[in-house]
Amino acid sequence: MISRRQSKPIRVGTVTIGGDAPIAVQSMTKTDTRDIRATITQIKELADHDCEIVRVAIPDFEAAQAISTIKKKTSTPIIADIHFDYRLALEALKAGVDGLRLNPGNISDPEQIAKVVQAAKQRQIPIRIGINTGSLPPASKPCLSTSEHMVNAAMEQINLLGNLDFDLIKVSLKAFDVPTTIEAYREIASKISYPLHLGITEAGLPRAGAVRSAVGIGILLHEGIGDTIRVSLSANPCEEVITAYEILRCLDLRKHGPTLISCPSCGRAEVDIISLAESVDKRLKQISKPIKVAVMGCVVNGPGEAKDADVGIACGKGKGAIFKKGRVVSTVAEKDFLEALMTEVKSLLN
Ligand code: SF4
């Protein structure tokens, strides 16, 4: 059991972040926010993948104003990603955004920040202080490491907001380098009780980026650190959501959809386990219930190795044993492997 760090809960629209709330999954649209129709379509696709919060880029006033129409046509809470110009944050607030992300690396003027904080406070809208190593503000005091620089930069803005009597804060400290990210989050987690948004920035293409994110985010989550996560991939944003849930499921922090347990196959396998596993995976994508399904390559070891599964198949030469909760319930011919397994899966869905 992971013991989570106690954080002060905040609300982003209908979603609670921090406290005892489940770790929220978020992503970011990759459309031009000014293209309202495309942005709405992508937000709906993300919602179909159970993305709980969506961030949108706000490069100019037109994008900020677009939030108003986008909000009317979607139901997922929206966060405005603000850089360089504090007035874009004010415009996004007017348009009804559910949360702001400010980057201390490019908006640092205390008077400008005070204006944003005042408007956010009036509407009870939270602000994420989003530190990123790609846009760190200059260090105000000598730092021994990048992670220390990140933490100091975050603490300066946290104190600024605190002095304005604003506490609807969450914080992120993202780097591409995993050890740097982990050090930074560990350090800030010991200093503040605001919720933490975890992520590894610019993690890369789906395979490498998923692994990098799983290692960085996973280590922190296992230590109880983190209240919401965003996986950054050079891919369709729905891939980010799928990967985020995989990470959370690996640590038993969220239950989400079916889990496929499949053996890697070896010289003992007498059927094409990899194709069978791929076919099962495709069929499981149509199911939302959290169910564990195993595809194993041999009769002798299969049920035992996959005893954690709800239902599974252990394949032998020309036939396979279907099992439920580790017990064999029937034997089927090779041509029927997929359908027989899926019939058992469906029997557990009601
Ligand atoms: S389940 Fe059987 S076929 Fe699959 S890896 Fe293990 S021993 Fe090999």
Coordinates of C-alpha atoms and ligand atoms in Angstrom, one line a residue:
M1 CA 0.0 0.0 0.0
I2 CA 1.3 3.4 -0.9
S3 CA 0.9 6.0 1.8
R4 CA 0.2 9.3 0.0
R5 CA 1.6 12.6 1.1
Q6 CA -1.1 14.7 2.7
S7 CA -1.9 17.7 0.5
K8 CA -4.4 20.5 0.7
P9 CA -7.2 19.7 -1.8
I10 CA -8.2 22.2 -4.5
R11 CA -10.9 22.1 -7.1
V12 CA -10.3 22.4 -10.9
G13 CA -13.9 22.7 -12.1
T14 CA -15.6 19.4 -11.0
V15 CA -12.3 17.6 -10.2
T16 CA -10.7 17.6 -6.8
I17 CA -6.9 17.5 -6.8
G18 CA -5.0 16.6 -3.6
G19 CA -6.2 15.4 -0.3
D20 CA -7.8 11.9 -0.6
A21 CA -9.0 12.4 -4.1
P22 CA -7.8 9.9 -6.7
I23 CA -4.8 11.0 -8.7
A24 CA -6.2 12.9 -11.6
V25 CA -5.2 12.3 -15.2
Q26 CA -4.7 15.3 -17.4
S27 CA -3.5 16.1 -20.9
M28 CA -3.1 19.0 -23.2
T29 CA -4.7 19.6 -26.6
K30 CA -2.4 19.9 -29.6
T31 CA -4.7 21.9 -31.7
D32 CA -4.6 25.6 -32.3
T33 CA -6.9 26.8 -29.5
R34 CA -8.2 29.5 -31.9
D35 CA -9.5 26.6 -34.1
I36 CA -12.5 26.1 -31.8
R37 CA -14.0 23.2 -33.7
A38 CA -10.8 21.2 -33.8
T39 CA -10.1 21.9 -30.2
I40 CA -13.6 20.9 -29.1
T41 CA -13.2 17.6 -31.1
Q42 CA -9.9 16.9 -29.4
I43 CA -11.2 17.6 -26.0
K44 CA -14.1 15.2 -26.6
E45 CA -11.7 12.5 -27.8
L46 CA -9.7 13.0 -24.6
A47 CA -12.9 12.8 -22.6
D48 CA -13.7 9.5 -24.3
H49 CA -10.4 8.2 -23.0
D50 CA -11.4 9.4 -19.5
C51 CA -9.0 12.4 -19.4
E52 CA -10.2 14.3 -16.4
I53 CA -8.6 17.8 -17.0
V54 CA -7.5 19.3 -20.3
R55 CA -5.0 22.1 -20.7
V56 CA -5.1 24.4 -23.7
A57 CA -2.4 26.7 -25.0
I58 CA -3.2 30.4 -24.9
P59 CA -0.8 32.1 -27.3
D60 CA -2.9 35.3 -27.7
F61 CA -6.2 37.0 -26.9
E62 CA -8.2 35.2 -29.6
A63 CA -7.2 31.9 -28.0
A64 CA -8.1 33.1 -24.5
Q65 CA -11.5 34.3 -25.7
A66 CA -12.1 30.9 -27.5
I67 CA -12.3 29.3 -24.1
S68 CA -15.8 30.7 -23.6
T69 CA -17.2 28.8 -26.7
I70 CA -15.1 25.7 -26.0
K71 CA -16.5 25.5 -22.4
K72 CA -20.1 25.7 -23.7
K73 CA -19.5 22.6 -25.9
T74 CA -17.4 20.4 -23.6
S75 CA -17.7 19.3 -20.0
T76 CA -14.0 18.5 -19.1
P77 CA -12.4 21.1 -16.8
I78 CA -10.1 23.4 -18.8
I79 CA -6.8 24.9 -17.7
A80 CA -5.3 27.8 -19.6
D81 CA -1.6 27.6 -20.3
I82 CA -0.2 31.1 -19.9
H83 CA 3.2 32.4 -20.8
F84 CA 4.8 35.8 -21.2
D85 CA 1.7 38.0 -21.0
Y86 CA -0.3 38.1 -17.7
R87 CA -3.2 39.8 -19.5
L88 CA -3.9 36.5 -21.3
A89 CA -4.6 35.0 -17.9
L90 CA -7.1 37.8 -17.1
E91 CA -8.8 37.2 -20.4
A92 CA -8.9 33.4 -19.8
L93 CA -10.5 34.0 -16.4
K94 CA -13.1 36.2 -18.0
A95 CA -13.8 33.5 -20.5
G96 CA -14.6 31.1 -17.7
V97 CA -11.5 28.9 -17.5
D98 CA -11.3 26.4 -14.6
G99 CA -7.6 26.8 -13.8
L100 CA -4.5 28.7 -14.8
R101 CA -1.0 27.6 -15.4
L102 CA 1.6 30.4 -14.9
N103 CA 5.2 30.0 -15.7
P104 CA 7.5 31.9 -13.3
G105 CA 10.2 31.8 -15.9
N106 CA 8.3 34.3 -18.1
I107 CA 5.8 36.0 -15.9
S108 CA 7.5 37.3 -12.7
D109 CA 6.5 40.9 -12.2
P110 CA 4.9 41.0 -8.8
E111 CA 2.4 43.7 -9.8
Q112 CA 1.3 41.7 -12.8
I113 CA 1.0 38.5 -10.8
A114 CA -1.0 40.3 -8.1
K115 CA -3.6 41.4 -10.8
V116 CA -3.9 37.8 -11.9
V117 CA -4.2 36.5 -8.3
Q118 CA -6.9 39.1 -7.5
A119 CA -9.0 38.0 -10.5
A120 CA -8.5 34.3 -9.8
K121 CA -9.4 34.8 -6.1
Q122 CA -12.6 36.5 -7.0
R123 CA -13.6 33.5 -9.1
Q124 CA -12.0 30.9 -6.8
I125 CA -9.9 29.6 -9.7
P126 CA -6.7 27.7 -8.9
I127 CA -3.3 28.6 -10.3
R128 CA -0.5 26.1 -11.1
I129 CA 2.9 27.4 -10.6
G130 CA 4.5 25.5 -13.5
I131 CA 8.3 25.4 -13.3
N132 CA 10.1 23.9 -16.4
T133 CA 13.8 23.5 -16.8
G134 CA 13.4 24.9 -20.4
S135 CA 12.3 28.2 -19.1
L136 CA 13.7 28.7 -15.6
P137 CA 13.9 32.2 -14.2
P138 CA 17.4 33.4 -13.4
A139 CA 18.5 32.1 -10.0
S140 CA 18.1 34.7 -7.3
K141 CA 20.6 33.0 -5.0
P142 CA 23.5 30.6 -5.7
C143 CA 22.1 27.1 -6.4
L144 CA 24.1 23.8 -6.1
S145 CA 21.9 22.0 -8.7
T146 CA 19.2 22.4 -11.3
S147 CA 16.7 20.8 -8.9
E148 CA 17.6 23.4 -6.2
H149 CA 17.2 26.1 -8.8
M150 CA 13.7 24.8 -9.7
V151 CA 12.6 24.5 -6.1
N152 CA 13.8 28.0 -5.3
A153 CA 12.0 29.5 -8.3
A154 CA 8.8 27.7 -7.3
M155 CA 9.1 28.8 -3.6
E156 CA 9.6 32.4 -4.6
Q157 CA 6.3 32.4 -6.5
I158 CA 4.5 30.3 -3.9
N159 CA 5.5 32.9 -1.3
L160 CA 4.4 35.7 -3.6
L161 CA 1.0 34.2 -3.9
G162 CA 0.9 33.3 -0.2
N163 CA 1.6 37.0 0.7
L164 CA -1.4 37.9 -1.5
D165 CA -3.5 35.6 0.7
F166 CA -4.0 33.1 -2.1
D167 CA -3.8 29.4 -1.5
L168 CA -5.6 27.7 -4.4
I169 CA -2.2 26.6 -5.6
K170 CA -0.7 23.5 -7.2
V171 CA 2.9 23.2 -8.2
S172 CA 4.9 21.3 -10.9
L173 CA 8.6 21.1 -11.4
K174 CA 9.3 19.4 -14.7
A175 CA 12.6 18.4 -16.3
F176 CA 13.5 16.0 -19.1
D177 CA 16.1 14.5 -16.8
V178 CA 14.4 12.0 -14.5
P179 CA 16.8 12.2 -11.5
T180 CA 16.6 16.0 -11.5
T181 CA 12.8 15.8 -11.6
I182 CA 12.6 13.4 -8.8
E183 CA 15.0 15.4 -6.6
A184 CA 13.0 18.6 -7.2
Y185 CA 9.7 17.0 -6.3
R186 CA 11.0 15.3 -3.2
E187 CA 12.4 18.6 -2.0
I188 CA 9.3 20.6 -2.6
A189 CA 7.1 17.9 -1.2
S190 CA 9.0 18.3 2.1
K191 CA 8.4 22.1 2.1
I192 CA 4.8 22.7 1.1
S193 CA 1.4 21.1 1.5
Y194 CA 0.0 22.2 -1.8
P195 CA -1.0 19.5 -4.3
L196 CA 1.7 18.5 -6.9
H197 CA 1.2 18.0 -10.6
L198 CA 3.8 15.5 -11.8
G199 CA 5.3 15.2 -15.2
I200 CA 8.5 14.6 -17.2
T201 CA 8.7 17.3 -19.7
E202 CA 9.3 16.7 -23.4
A203 CA 9.6 13.0 -22.7
G204 CA 9.7 12.1 -26.4
L205 CA 8.0 9.7 -28.8
P206 CA 5.5 7.2 -27.4
R207 CA 7.8 4.2 -26.5
A208 CA 10.7 6.1 -25.0
G209 CA 8.5 8.8 -23.5
A210 CA 6.2 6.3 -21.9
V211 CA 9.1 4.5 -20.2
R212 CA 10.8 7.8 -19.2
S213 CA 7.5 9.1 -17.7
A214 CA 6.7 5.8 -16.0
V215 CA 10.1 5.8 -14.3
G216 CA 10.0 9.4 -13.2
I217 CA 6.4 9.7 -12.3
G218 CA 6.2 6.1 -11.0
I219 CA 9.1 6.5 -8.5
L220 CA 7.5 9.7 -7.1
L221 CA 4.0 8.1 -6.9
H222 CA 5.4 5.1 -5.2
E223 CA 6.8 7.5 -2.5
G224 CA 3.3 8.9 -2.1
I225 CA 4.2 12.2 -3.9
G226 CA 1.8 13.5 -6.6
D227 CA -1.8 14.4 -6.9
T228 CA -2.3 14.7 -10.7
I229 CA -0.2 13.6 -13.6
R230 CA 0.4 14.5 -17.2
V231 CA 2.4 12.3 -19.5
S232 CA 4.0 14.4 -22.3
L233 CA 4.4 12.5 -25.5
S234 CA 5.1 13.5 -29.1
A235 CA 1.9 11.8 -30.1
N236 CA -1.9 12.1 -30.1
P237 CA -2.8 13.3 -26.6
C238 CA -5.1 10.3 -26.1
E239 CA -1.8 8.3 -26.0
E240 CA -0.8 10.4 -23.0
V241 CA -4.0 9.5 -21.2
I242 CA -3.6 5.8 -21.9
T243 CA 0.0 5.9 -20.6
A244 CA -1.0 7.8 -17.5
Y245 CA -3.6 5.2 -16.6
E246 CA -1.1 2.4 -17.2
I247 CA 1.3 4.1 -14.7
L248 CA -1.4 4.5 -12.1
R249 CA -2.7 0.9 -12.6
C250 CA 0.8 -0.5 -12.2
L251 CA 0.9 1.0 -8.7
D252 CA -2.7 0.2 -7.9
L253 CA -3.5 3.8 -7.6
R254 CA -6.4 3.8 -10.1
K255 CA -8.5 1.0 -11.5
H256 CA -9.1 1.8 -15.2
G257 CA -10.2 -0.6 -17.9
P258 CA -9.0 -4.2 -18.5
T259 CA -5.4 -5.3 -17.8
L260 CA -3.8 -7.8 -20.2
I261 CA -1.3 -10.2 -18.6
S262 CA 0.6 -12.0 -21.4
C263 CA 3.6 -14.2 -21.3
P264 CA 6.6 -13.2 -23.4
S265 CA 6.5 -16.6 -25.1
C266 CA 9.5 -18.9 -25.3
G267 CA 10.7 -22.1 -26.8
R268 CA 8.1 -24.0 -24.9
A269 CA 5.2 -22.2 -26.6
E270 CA 3.4 -24.2 -29.3
V271 CA 1.1 -21.4 -30.6
D272 CA 1.7 -17.9 -31.7
I273 CA 1.2 -16.2 -28.4
I274 CA 2.2 -12.7 -29.6
S275 CA -0.6 -12.6 -32.2
L276 CA -3.1 -14.0 -29.8
A277 CA -2.2 -11.5 -27.1
E278 CA -2.5 -8.7 -29.7
S279 CA -5.9 -9.9 -30.8
V280 CA -7.1 -10.1 -27.2
D281 CA -5.7 -6.6 -26.5
K282 CA -7.7 -5.2 -29.4
R283 CA -10.9 -6.8 -28.2
L284 CA -10.3 -5.7 -24.6
K285 CA -10.1 -2.1 -25.8
Q286 CA -13.9 -2.2 -26.2
I287 CA -14.4 -2.9 -22.5
S288 CA -14.2 -0.4 -19.7
K289 CA -14.5 -2.7 -16.6
P290 CA -11.3 -3.2 -14.7
I291 CA -10.7 -6.9 -15.4
K292 CA -7.5 -8.9 -15.6
V293 CA -7.1 -11.2 -18.5
A294 CA -4.1 -13.6 -19.1
V295 CA -2.7 -15.1 -22.3
M296 CA -0.2 -17.7 -21.4
G297 CA 2.0 -19.9 -23.7
C298 CA 1.9 -23.2 -21.9
V299 CA -0.6 -25.4 -20.1
V300 CA 1.7 -26.5 -17.3
N301 CA 2.8 -23.1 -16.1
G302 CA 0.0 -20.9 -17.4
P303 CA -2.7 -20.9 -14.7
G304 CA -0.2 -20.7 -11.9
E305 CA 1.8 -17.9 -13.4
A306 CA -1.3 -15.9 -14.1
K307 CA -3.2 -16.7 -10.9
D308 CA -3.8 -13.1 -10.4
A309 CA -6.0 -12.9 -13.5
D310 CA -9.8 -13.0 -13.5
V311 CA -9.8 -15.1 -16.7
G312 CA -7.2 -16.5 -19.0
I313 CA -6.0 -19.0 -21.4
A314 CA -3.0 -21.3 -21.2
C315 CA -2.2 -22.7 -24.6
G316 CA -0.8 -26.0 -25.6
K317 CA -0.4 -27.9 -28.9
G318 CA -3.7 -27.5 -30.8
K319 CA -5.7 -26.8 -27.7
G320 CA -5.8 -24.5 -24.7
A321 CA -7.1 -24.5 -21.1
I322 CA -9.4 -21.6 -20.2
F323 CA -9.2 -20.7 -16.6
K324 CA -11.0 -18.4 -14.2
K325 CA -9.4 -17.2 -10.9
G326 CA -6.6 -19.7 -11.5
R327 CA -8.9 -22.7 -12.0
V328 CA -9.3 -24.5 -15.3
V329 CA -12.9 -24.4 -16.4
S330 CA -12.7 -25.7 -20.0
T331 CA -10.5 -26.9 -22.8
V332 CA -10.9 -25.5 -26.3
A333 CA -9.4 -26.1 -29.8
E334 CA -6.8 -23.6 -31.1
K335 CA -9.2 -22.2 -33.7
D336 CA -11.6 -21.2 -30.8
F337 CA -9.0 -19.6 -28.5
L338 CA -9.9 -16.0 -29.0
E339 CA -13.7 -16.4 -29.0
A340 CA -13.7 -18.8 -26.1
L341 CA -11.6 -16.5 -24.0
M342 CA -13.7 -13.5 -24.9
T343 CA -16.9 -15.4 -24.0
E344 CA -15.5 -16.0 -20.5
V345 CA -14.5 -12.3 -20.3
K346 CA -18.0 -11.2 -21.2
S347 CA -19.5 -13.6 -18.6
L348 CA -17.7 -11.5 -15.9
L349 CA -18.9 -8.2 -17.2
N350 CA -22.4 -8.3 -15.9
Ligands
SF4_1 S1 4.0 -19.3 -19.9 FE1 5.1 -21.0 -20.9 S2 5.4 -20.3 -23.0 FE2 5.0 -18.5 -21.8 S3 7.0 -17.8 -21.3 FE3 6.3 -19.0 -19.6 S4 7.1 -21.0 -20.0 FE4 7.3 -19.9 -21.9

